[in-house]
Amino acid sequence: MSAVVATHWIACAQRFEKNAATREPAWVKRVLIAIALTFFGLFLLLPLMTVFAEALRKGWQVYFAALVEPDALSAIYLTLLVAAISVPLNLVFGVAAAWAIAKFDFRGKQLLTTLIDLPFSVSPVIVGLIFVLLFGMQGWFGPWLMAHDVKIIFAVPGLVLATIFVTFPFVARELIPLMEAQGREEEEAAIVLGASGWQTFWRITLPNIKWGLLYGVILCNARAMGEFGAVSVVSGHIRGRTNTLPLQVEILYNEYQFAAAFAVASLLALLALLTLVVKSLVEWRGRQPSNAGEESQGVPA
Amino acid sequence: MRAGKPYRVLPGFPLALGYTLVYLSLIVLIPLGAVFLKSATLSWEQFWAVISAPRVLASYRISFGASLLAAAINAVFGLIFAWVLVRYRFPGKRIVDALVDLPFALPTAVAGIALTAIYAGNGWLGQWLEPLGLKVAFTPLGILVALIFIGLPFVVRTVQPVLEDLDAELEEAAASLGADRWQTFQRVLLPVLLPALLTGFALAFARGVGEYGSVIFIAGNVPLVSEITPLLIITKLEQYDYVGATAIAVVMLVVSFILLFLINGLQFWANRSRARI
């Protein structure tokens, strides 16, 4: 899952296919490829194609009509708004956490790393529940919030909080292994030569981590825009006001407006495809200059 | 490689660590603590009565059972998938590899309605399967299908890098000692891949237990038959039974945390045995 999964494809596969000791009989190879591709088609390709096929089943006109409908537009706006708040916050956190963990030694580092991963192991539904318990009408801060006329649950702040929680680890866990692998010599050299802390960060660290950072942000954004369970609990499903795109998909689907539901879903599927394209680009870039040395090490001379 | 400096050359440690700790506490730790505190308002007997009610027990069976089965299926097919991606060349390989991450990137609700459309009685696959007596959508089988979809990349992406790092020498040695390919796989490759495979299995399982969005559309959500635990929490919340919802959430959180530490241990093991090769 790391940004720099070394997929030196062709060289790797070729090496094994030509070596008598690492080669399977042709029929085994064919059967395995057939199994993998069937599994791929059934569980990955078919669902993806279904989204677009169902969205366009009633034609382009119905498709575009579903997207420019006021509720859909407000869902698009709200989804963008929630992502625009939560992604930058988690970006700043991710960089700060990675700087502390990768560039310094301190006690409890392992524990801190585990705690940062914690949100991944919490069911989205429980994330929603947590914020309802804190800020809902019956919650701890509920009466106080009511008295001061602040709405968090069933309003945008609740959506943002739940989204931040769910996407919390993405940037940090991309950056920590990357920055640990890069070590601290370059930054130390910059400091010794008289650069300030910020100069070192902007001129040395950031250029080194930019691809990993981009990948982390893209993943974080995909999840922020697509989160369903956590957001569903805190949103209250108020049409045109607290519905994000995934919730809009659910409402349309439950109202048997399948073409419209899949039309809205197709926007999210396009976002997912874009995410995968950026990921492939980042991996490809990550392999190019800096990892060239690493790669040649792997191939015996 | 790393010079053990007695003093810190780089600046910003107090700021970075302080910010990390404050943000982590505010967003994650304190809110999570709230759940446990809320459940403490129940007496032990009340707590036990909520978490061991027949409908709740049935939901654990469905959630944990389906996740376990899905993770096991993913372990087998994910291993084959990773193997094929690393070892063989075939047309469209790059696209196949890129799309393995689709379940990470595709919103769960979208996956849920797409899978339902495929397996419903009038769906692309459903129309062929139902005459055979195989109902997938709106049955526990549907939950399994959704969880296989969600869990697949966890296994592939943990096994794939280990397979890529593997040098041919191991297998050459096995072959020169007279082992056939199957023996080599069983005795040489599988032990090397096992830590990563188990990590992927555990990650897929942990994800499956808490999964909500992709499951509820296809599950049918019949109490005692196809109602998953996360859905039960939502049902209780909708009935304003906050204490009941919290009690079930605490059970799930405890299981998740145990799984998290197990996975951390597995990853440590996997990294160590990778370093040894």
XYZ file of C-alpha atoms in Angstrom:
578
model
C 0.000 0.000 0.000
C 2.989 2.287 0.158
C 3.505 4.808 -2.594
C 6.702 3.232 -3.729
C 5.715 -0.382 -4.191
C 8.535 -1.413 -6.460
C 6.668 -2.876 -9.406
C 9.503 -3.437 -11.793
C 7.158 -5.506 -13.823
C 8.515 -6.740 -16.945
C 12.060 -7.335 -15.837
C 10.802 -9.239 -12.819
C 8.249 -11.442 -14.564
C 10.570 -12.143 -17.487
C 13.370 -13.213 -15.215
C 11.160 -15.794 -13.535
C 9.520 -17.009 -16.732
C 12.856 -17.710 -18.410
C 14.410 -19.505 -15.452
C 13.759 -23.247 -15.547
C 13.905 -23.430 -11.739
C 11.221 -20.802 -11.230
C 8.945 -21.693 -14.102
C 5.679 -23.575 -13.842
C 4.308 -25.841 -16.561
C 2.443 -23.792 -19.170
C -0.948 -25.217 -18.180
C -0.451 -24.240 -14.517
C 0.442 -20.752 -15.598
C -2.616 -20.534 -17.831
C -4.940 -21.845 -15.131
C -3.584 -19.395 -12.548
C -3.907 -16.448 -14.915
C -7.446 -17.581 -15.771
C -8.395 -17.800 -12.083
C -6.925 -14.385 -11.319
C -8.585 -12.744 -14.306
C -11.952 -14.354 -13.550
C -11.745 -13.128 -9.983
C -10.707 -9.721 -11.286
C -13.577 -9.560 -13.750
C -16.175 -10.773 -11.292
C -15.231 -8.702 -8.275
C -13.531 -5.583 -9.643
C -14.293 -4.931 -13.297
C -17.961 -5.934 -13.306
C -19.008 -3.649 -10.408
C -17.155 -0.733 -11.991
C -18.765 -1.280 -15.386
C -22.173 -1.766 -13.801
C -22.037 1.721 -12.284
C -21.613 3.354 -15.680
C -23.935 0.975 -17.527
C -26.768 1.526 -15.051
C -26.150 5.281 -14.991
C -26.529 5.519 -18.762
C -29.279 2.934 -19.096
C -31.922 5.604 -19.702
C -29.705 7.734 -21.909
C -27.504 10.763 -21.575
C -30.388 13.141 -21.043
C -31.609 11.396 -17.904
C -27.984 11.108 -16.797
C -27.256 14.829 -17.010
C -30.684 15.745 -15.656
C -29.894 13.702 -12.522
C -26.614 15.573 -12.071
C -27.937 19.122 -12.420
C -30.897 18.511 -10.146
C -30.744 21.009 -7.197
C -30.376 18.290 -4.531
C -27.553 16.681 -6.486
C -25.817 20.039 -6.957
C -26.057 20.828 -3.266
C -24.685 17.348 -2.481
C -21.747 18.009 -4.817
C -21.141 21.369 -3.153
C -21.325 19.890 0.352
C -19.000 17.005 -0.545
C -16.440 19.457 -1.928
C -16.807 21.686 1.128
C -16.304 18.842 3.623
C -13.256 17.569 1.738
C -11.854 21.106 1.410
C -11.900 21.482 5.199
C -10.882 18.011 6.352
C -8.148 17.164 3.840
C -5.929 20.237 4.563
C -6.294 19.699 8.317
C -5.171 16.084 8.006
C -2.422 17.160 5.613
C -0.913 19.533 8.184
C -1.266 16.874 10.874
C 0.313 14.212 8.652
C 3.362 16.346 7.915
C 3.792 17.331 11.580
C 3.427 13.732 12.780
C 5.817 12.398 10.142
C 8.383 15.101 10.960
C 8.282 14.215 14.668
C 8.287 10.437 14.156
C 10.686 10.093 11.220
C 13.258 12.744 12.074
C 13.567 12.307 15.850
C 13.958 9.532 18.391
C 11.805 9.557 21.474
C 10.150 7.150 23.862
C 6.712 5.914 22.925
C 7.280 6.366 19.194
C 5.931 2.919 18.366
C 2.845 3.527 20.489
C 2.239 6.879 18.812
C 2.483 5.259 15.371
C -0.061 2.637 16.411
C -2.400 5.281 17.815
C -2.274 7.197 14.547
C -3.504 4.041 12.789
C -6.310 3.616 15.293
C -9.052 5.304 13.213
C -8.582 2.672 10.476
C -9.690 -0.056 12.849
C -12.812 1.731 14.055
C -16.000 0.899 12.167
C -17.343 4.009 10.369
C -20.676 3.544 12.113
C -18.952 3.769 15.501
C -17.185 6.960 14.381
C -20.593 8.494 13.768
C -21.850 7.208 17.107
C -18.892 8.787 18.923
C -19.750 12.261 17.700
C -23.459 11.786 18.375
C -22.573 10.837 21.958
C -20.461 13.969 22.304
C -22.476 16.589 20.468
C -25.973 15.123 19.952
C -29.069 16.354 21.804
C -28.603 13.643 24.446
C -24.828 14.027 24.301
C -22.430 15.546 26.794
C -22.167 18.907 25.105
C -25.693 18.711 23.658
C -27.502 20.948 26.177
C -24.718 23.543 26.118
C -24.663 23.586 22.320
C -28.454 23.947 22.236
C -28.335 26.852 24.672
C -25.786 28.614 22.499
C -27.572 27.714 19.277
C -24.657 25.788 17.789
C -25.520 22.799 15.617
C -22.900 20.113 15.114
C -24.854 16.895 14.661
C -27.215 16.924 11.671
C -25.158 19.855 10.360
C -21.950 20.507 8.437
C -19.551 20.566 11.464
C -20.599 17.005 12.350
C -19.934 15.850 8.794
C -16.516 17.497 8.883
C -15.598 15.977 12.264
C -16.630 12.474 11.209
C -14.723 12.837 7.929
C -11.571 14.070 9.673
C -11.679 11.087 12.026
C -12.136 8.559 9.232
C -9.385 10.033 7.016
C -7.068 10.850 9.918
C -4.169 8.405 9.223
C -3.919 8.618 5.406
C -1.294 11.350 4.940
C 0.694 10.443 8.063
C 1.032 6.768 7.205
C 2.172 7.537 3.657
C 4.808 9.985 4.888
C 6.217 8.210 7.961
C 7.840 5.223 6.173
C 8.959 7.461 3.295
C 10.645 10.020 5.554
C 12.141 7.307 7.746
C 13.695 5.699 4.682
C 15.150 9.033 3.567
C 16.907 9.575 6.879
C 17.868 12.950 8.262
C 21.328 13.653 6.814
C 20.125 16.032 4.102
C 18.161 18.161 6.559
C 21.022 18.123 9.053
C 23.410 19.293 6.363
C 21.090 22.162 5.469
C 20.830 23.250 9.101
C 24.577 23.050 9.594
C 25.060 25.194 6.501
C 22.873 27.859 8.103
C 19.395 27.278 6.701
C 16.475 28.013 8.982
C 14.047 25.285 9.960
C 11.384 26.427 7.494
C 13.909 26.876 4.698
C 15.088 23.321 5.298
C 11.538 22.036 5.213
C 10.501 23.888 2.058
C 13.726 23.380 0.081
C 14.898 19.936 1.235
C 12.139 17.896 2.853
C 9.171 18.922 0.740
C 10.824 18.242 -2.648
C 11.877 14.833 -1.316
C 8.436 13.808 -0.140
C 6.232 15.515 -2.706
C 5.107 12.358 -4.542
C 4.324 10.454 -1.373
C 2.549 13.524 -0.033
C 0.493 13.837 -3.208
C -0.506 10.183 -2.999
C -1.492 10.507 0.656
C -3.579 13.582 -0.088
C -5.275 11.906 -3.053
C -6.187 8.842 -0.972
C -7.333 11.032 1.907
C -9.468 13.057 -0.496
C -11.017 9.981 -2.122
C -12.056 8.638 1.245
C -13.239 12.063 2.457
C -15.511 12.468 -0.559
C -16.695 8.881 -0.507
C -17.199 8.253 3.201
C -20.636 6.819 3.851
C -21.140 5.060 7.197
C -19.753 7.700 9.562
C -21.310 10.567 7.661
C -24.628 8.749 7.442
C -24.938 8.610 11.244
C -24.219 12.308 11.861
C -25.948 13.820 8.828
C -29.630 13.331 9.589
C -30.188 13.032 5.821
C -31.666 16.482 5.356
C -32.101 16.770 1.603
C -30.342 19.696 0.017
C -28.713 20.599 3.347
C -26.713 17.774 4.927
C -26.541 15.249 2.094
C -23.155 14.473 0.669
C -22.826 12.585 -2.617
C -22.728 9.069 -1.113
C -25.796 9.847 1.001
C -27.552 11.229 -2.060
C -26.814 7.934 -3.806
C -28.437 6.047 -0.935
C -31.565 8.217 -0.873
C -32.109 7.996 -4.628
C -31.510 4.256 -4.546
C -33.976 3.702 -1.720
C -36.537 5.734 -3.678
C -36.061 3.334 -6.601
C -34.638 6.124 -8.789
C -31.931 3.732 -9.943
C -30.745 5.664 -13.011
C -30.343 8.843 -10.939
C -28.652 6.960 -8.085
C -26.134 5.415 -10.478
C -25.628 8.742 -12.244
C -24.555 10.353 -8.957
C -22.580 7.204 -8.126
C -20.774 7.471 -11.459
C -19.311 10.818 -10.358
C -17.806 9.068 -7.341
C -16.619 6.182 -9.519
C -14.881 8.689 -11.816
C -13.222 10.188 -8.762
C -12.054 6.695 -7.768
C -10.633 6.088 -11.255
C -8.862 9.446 -11.146
C -7.394 8.460 -7.777
C -6.072 5.222 -9.254
C -4.574 7.035 -12.242
C -2.771 9.507 -9.958
C -1.596 6.607 -7.823
C -0.121 4.835 -10.848
C 1.569 8.071 -11.945
C 3.003 8.635 -8.476
C 4.354 5.082 -8.360
C 5.871 5.533 -11.766
C 7.447 8.880 -10.795
C 8.591 7.489 -7.461
C 10.476 4.737 -9.308
C 12.159 7.019 -11.803
C 15.100 9.012 -10.423
C 15.557 8.400 -6.712
C 14.799 4.680 -6.677
C 16.931 3.846 -9.669
C 19.812 2.831 -7.421
C 17.588 0.615 -5.316
C 16.240 -1.153 -8.354
C 19.557 -2.083 -9.832
C 20.528 -3.587 -6.490
C 17.698 -6.072 -6.792
C 18.874 -7.499 -10.088
C 21.920 -9.715 -9.717
C 24.679 -8.733 -12.109
C 23.851 4.469 8.654
C 22.096 6.839 10.994
C 24.560 8.706 13.192
C 23.444 8.466 16.807
C 23.677 12.107 17.732
C 23.444 12.941 21.413
C 21.738 16.290 20.662
C 19.115 17.236 18.110
C 20.334 19.161 15.111
C 16.966 19.488 13.431
C 14.510 22.044 14.766
C 10.772 21.791 15.258
C 10.523 18.688 17.410
C 8.483 20.207 20.269
C 6.130 21.936 17.836
C 5.632 18.890 15.595
C 5.180 16.419 18.458
C 3.017 18.817 20.460
C 0.741 19.479 17.520
C 0.531 15.753 16.740
C -0.427 14.882 20.305
C -3.004 17.655 20.669
C -4.646 16.883 17.322
C -4.612 13.133 17.995
C -6.176 13.650 21.417
C -8.857 16.055 20.247
C -9.942 14.134 17.164
C -9.375 10.511 18.141
C -8.494 9.714 21.735
C -10.903 11.898 23.715
C -13.911 11.107 21.473
C -13.101 7.388 21.654
C -12.833 7.654 25.425
C -16.341 9.115 25.420
C -17.745 5.815 24.144
C -16.166 3.864 26.969
C -17.303 6.403 29.558
C -20.833 6.300 28.204
C -20.926 2.522 28.470
C -19.793 2.852 32.097
C -23.191 4.362 32.904
C -24.540 0.819 32.531
C -24.247 -1.734 35.288
C -22.418 -4.928 34.364
C -25.681 -6.914 34.267
C -27.337 -4.352 31.992
C -24.283 -4.240 29.747
C -24.235 -8.026 29.530
C -27.963 -8.175 28.796
C -27.548 -5.773 25.862
C -24.525 -7.421 24.295
C -25.818 -10.971 24.662
C -29.377 -10.464 23.405
C -30.253 -13.075 20.747
C -30.515 -10.514 17.947
C -27.125 -9.050 18.879
C -25.501 -12.481 19.136
C -26.886 -13.370 15.711
C -25.375 -10.171 14.299
C -21.923 -11.077 15.689
C -22.221 -14.492 14.075
C -23.076 -12.913 10.739
C -20.501 -10.102 10.892
C -17.604 -12.164 12.200
C -18.526 -15.308 10.286
C -18.891 -13.575 6.938
C -15.725 -11.512 7.501
C -13.735 -14.605 8.428
C -14.954 -16.528 5.402
C -14.408 -13.566 3.066
C -10.891 -13.031 4.429
C -10.101 -16.729 3.947
C -11.360 -16.664 0.348
C -9.358 -13.493 -0.246
C -6.250 -15.087 1.228
C -6.430 -17.898 -1.356
C -7.397 -15.826 -4.390
C -5.375 -12.807 -3.296
C -2.271 -15.005 -3.181
C -2.961 -16.348 -6.682
C -3.656 -12.795 -7.836
C -0.403 -11.439 -6.393
C 1.505 -14.409 -7.830
C 0.124 -13.859 -11.317
C 0.847 -10.117 -11.126
C 4.468 -10.641 -10.083
C 5.466 -13.753 -11.991
C 3.614 -13.742 -15.308
C 3.206 -11.432 -18.241
C -0.177 -11.071 -19.882
C -1.959 -8.375 -21.852
C -3.584 -5.669 -19.733
C -1.459 -6.448 -16.706
C -0.845 -2.810 -15.845
C -4.554 -2.031 -15.840
C -5.348 -5.102 -13.767
C -2.689 -4.106 -11.251
C -3.944 -0.527 -11.019
C -7.555 -1.641 -10.561
C -6.707 -3.931 -7.629
C -6.898 -0.806 -5.481
C -10.408 -0.008 -6.696
C -12.075 -1.144 -3.442
C -9.842 1.329 -1.548
C -10.820 4.180 -3.834
C -14.448 3.443 -4.686
C -16.899 4.789 -2.089
C -18.540 1.909 -0.251
C -22.077 3.025 -1.073
C -21.252 2.943 -4.779
C -19.789 -0.545 -4.458
C -22.877 -1.587 -2.511
C -25.438 -0.533 -5.096
C -23.304 -1.850 -7.975
C -22.957 -5.305 -6.393
C -26.671 -5.354 -5.618
C -27.500 -4.491 -9.222
C -25.273 -7.339 -10.428
C -26.640 -10.025 -8.121
C -30.309 -9.015 -7.811
C -32.846 -11.334 -9.451
C -32.885 -9.253 -12.627
C -29.178 -8.396 -12.522
C -26.383 -9.399 -14.886
C -25.348 -12.380 -12.812
C -28.435 -12.750 -10.649
C -30.646 -13.704 -13.577
C -28.407 -16.698 -14.265
C -27.745 -17.677 -10.665
C -31.282 -17.537 -9.298
C -32.726 -20.208 -11.607
C -29.937 -22.431 -10.260
C -31.322 -21.873 -6.769
C -28.450 -19.560 -5.820
C -29.832 -16.368 -4.342
C -27.013 -13.920 -3.621
C -28.578 -10.490 -3.193
C -30.550 -9.964 0.027
C -29.088 -13.094 1.658
C -25.984 -13.741 3.815
C -24.247 -14.772 0.592
C -24.563 -11.159 -0.554
C -22.724 -10.008 2.579
C -19.939 -12.424 1.688
C -19.681 -11.059 -1.863
C -19.466 -7.463 -0.591
C -16.795 -8.365 1.964
C -14.727 -10.219 -0.649
C -14.800 -7.072 -2.782
C -13.760 -4.862 0.141
C -10.984 -7.157 1.408
C -9.239 -8.244 -1.793
C -6.656 -5.417 -2.067
C -5.514 -5.919 1.535
C -4.223 -9.407 0.736
C -2.838 -8.616 -2.723
C -1.024 -5.473 -1.577
C 0.619 -7.113 1.436
C 1.743 -10.260 -0.417
C 2.806 -8.603 -3.685
C 5.852 -6.637 -2.383
C 7.177 -9.719 -0.562
C 6.895 -11.792 -3.729
C 8.666 -9.063 -5.669
C 11.547 -8.998 -3.220
C 12.053 -12.739 -3.486
C 15.164 -13.727 -5.385
C 15.218 -16.690 -7.726
C 18.068 -18.324 -5.774
C 15.781 -19.806 -3.135
C 13.775 -21.655 -5.746
C 16.852 -22.555 -7.758
C 18.336 -24.155 -4.657
C 15.128 -26.091 -4.052
C 15.019 -27.226 -7.675
C 18.645 -28.303 -7.679
C 17.977 -30.370 -4.563
C 15.287 -32.222 -6.510
C 12.090 -30.527 -5.367
C 9.312 -30.153 -7.890
C 7.462 -26.844 -8.265
C 4.642 -27.771 -5.899
C 7.071 -28.946 -3.213
C 9.073 -25.756 -3.642
C 5.932 -23.702 -3.246
C 4.738 -25.616 -0.194
C 8.030 -25.949 1.643
C 10.018 -22.894 0.523
C 7.757 -20.152 -0.754
C 4.699 -20.532 1.463
C 6.647 -20.233 4.752
C 8.282 -17.057 3.444
C 4.969 -15.608 2.318
C 3.012 -16.711 5.377
C 3.566 -13.651 7.611
C 2.479 -11.280 4.842
C -0.424 -13.531 3.919
C -1.634 -13.632 7.520
C -1.254 -9.859 7.802
C -3.365 -9.386 4.699
C -5.910 -11.879 6.009
C -6.141 -10.064 9.356
C -6.417 -6.648 7.671
C -9.211 -7.888 5.412
C -10.963 -9.483 8.378
C -10.713 -6.346 10.518
C -12.048 -4.214 7.699
C -14.899 -6.635 7.044
C -16.108 -6.684 10.631
C -16.690 -2.930 10.671
C -17.815 -2.568 7.058
C -21.172 -0.916 6.556
C -21.697 0.915 3.260
C -21.031 -1.854 0.774
C -22.930 -4.451 2.795
C -26.261 -2.888 3.715
C -27.547 -2.569 0.155
C -26.953 -6.195 -0.749
C -27.585 -7.792 2.656
C -31.365 -7.601 2.885
C -30.904 -6.756 6.566
C -33.275 -9.353 8.006
C -32.836 -9.532 11.806
C -31.248 -12.822 12.948
C -30.469 -13.776 9.331
C -28.589 -11.059 7.484
C -28.265 -8.156 9.905
C -24.660 -7.084 10.505
C -23.509 -5.605 13.816
C -22.795 -2.064 12.495
C -26.356 -1.916 11.167
C -27.681 -2.975 14.567
C -25.840 -0.013 16.123
C -27.577 2.313 13.665
C -30.950 0.693 14.354
C -30.491 1.258 18.083
C -29.459 4.867 17.465
C -32.558 5.470 15.389
C -34.636 4.190 18.302
C -32.786 6.664 20.574
C -31.304 3.697 22.469
C -27.921 5.413 22.872
C -26.818 3.194 25.733
C -27.599 0.014 23.820
C -25.804 1.283 20.710
C -22.794 2.235 22.840
C -22.629 -1.155 24.551
C -22.481 -2.972 21.203
C -19.968 -0.417 19.922
C -17.709 -1.124 22.907
C -17.714 -4.844 22.089
C -16.758 -4.093 18.485
C -14.093 -1.587 19.524
C -12.460 -4.058 21.905
C -12.363 -6.691 19.162
C -10.957 -4.138 16.699
C -8.218 -3.066 19.103
C -7.214 -6.658 19.751
C -7.073 -7.180 15.980
C -5.023 -3.992 15.566
C -2.389 -5.169 18.016
C -2.410 -8.615 16.432
C -1.844 -7.039 13.016
C 0.976 -4.893 14.395
C 2.612 -8.023 15.755
C 2.139 -9.816 12.437
C 3.641 -6.914 10.526
C 6.626 -6.884 12.850
C 7.051 -10.618 12.222
C 6.635 -10.135 8.470
C 9.266 -7.377 8.351
C 11.683 -9.437 10.380
C 11.363 -12.551 8.261
C 11.645 -10.388 5.140
C 14.866 -8.902 6.444
C 16.239 -12.376 7.095
C 16.010 -13.502 3.482
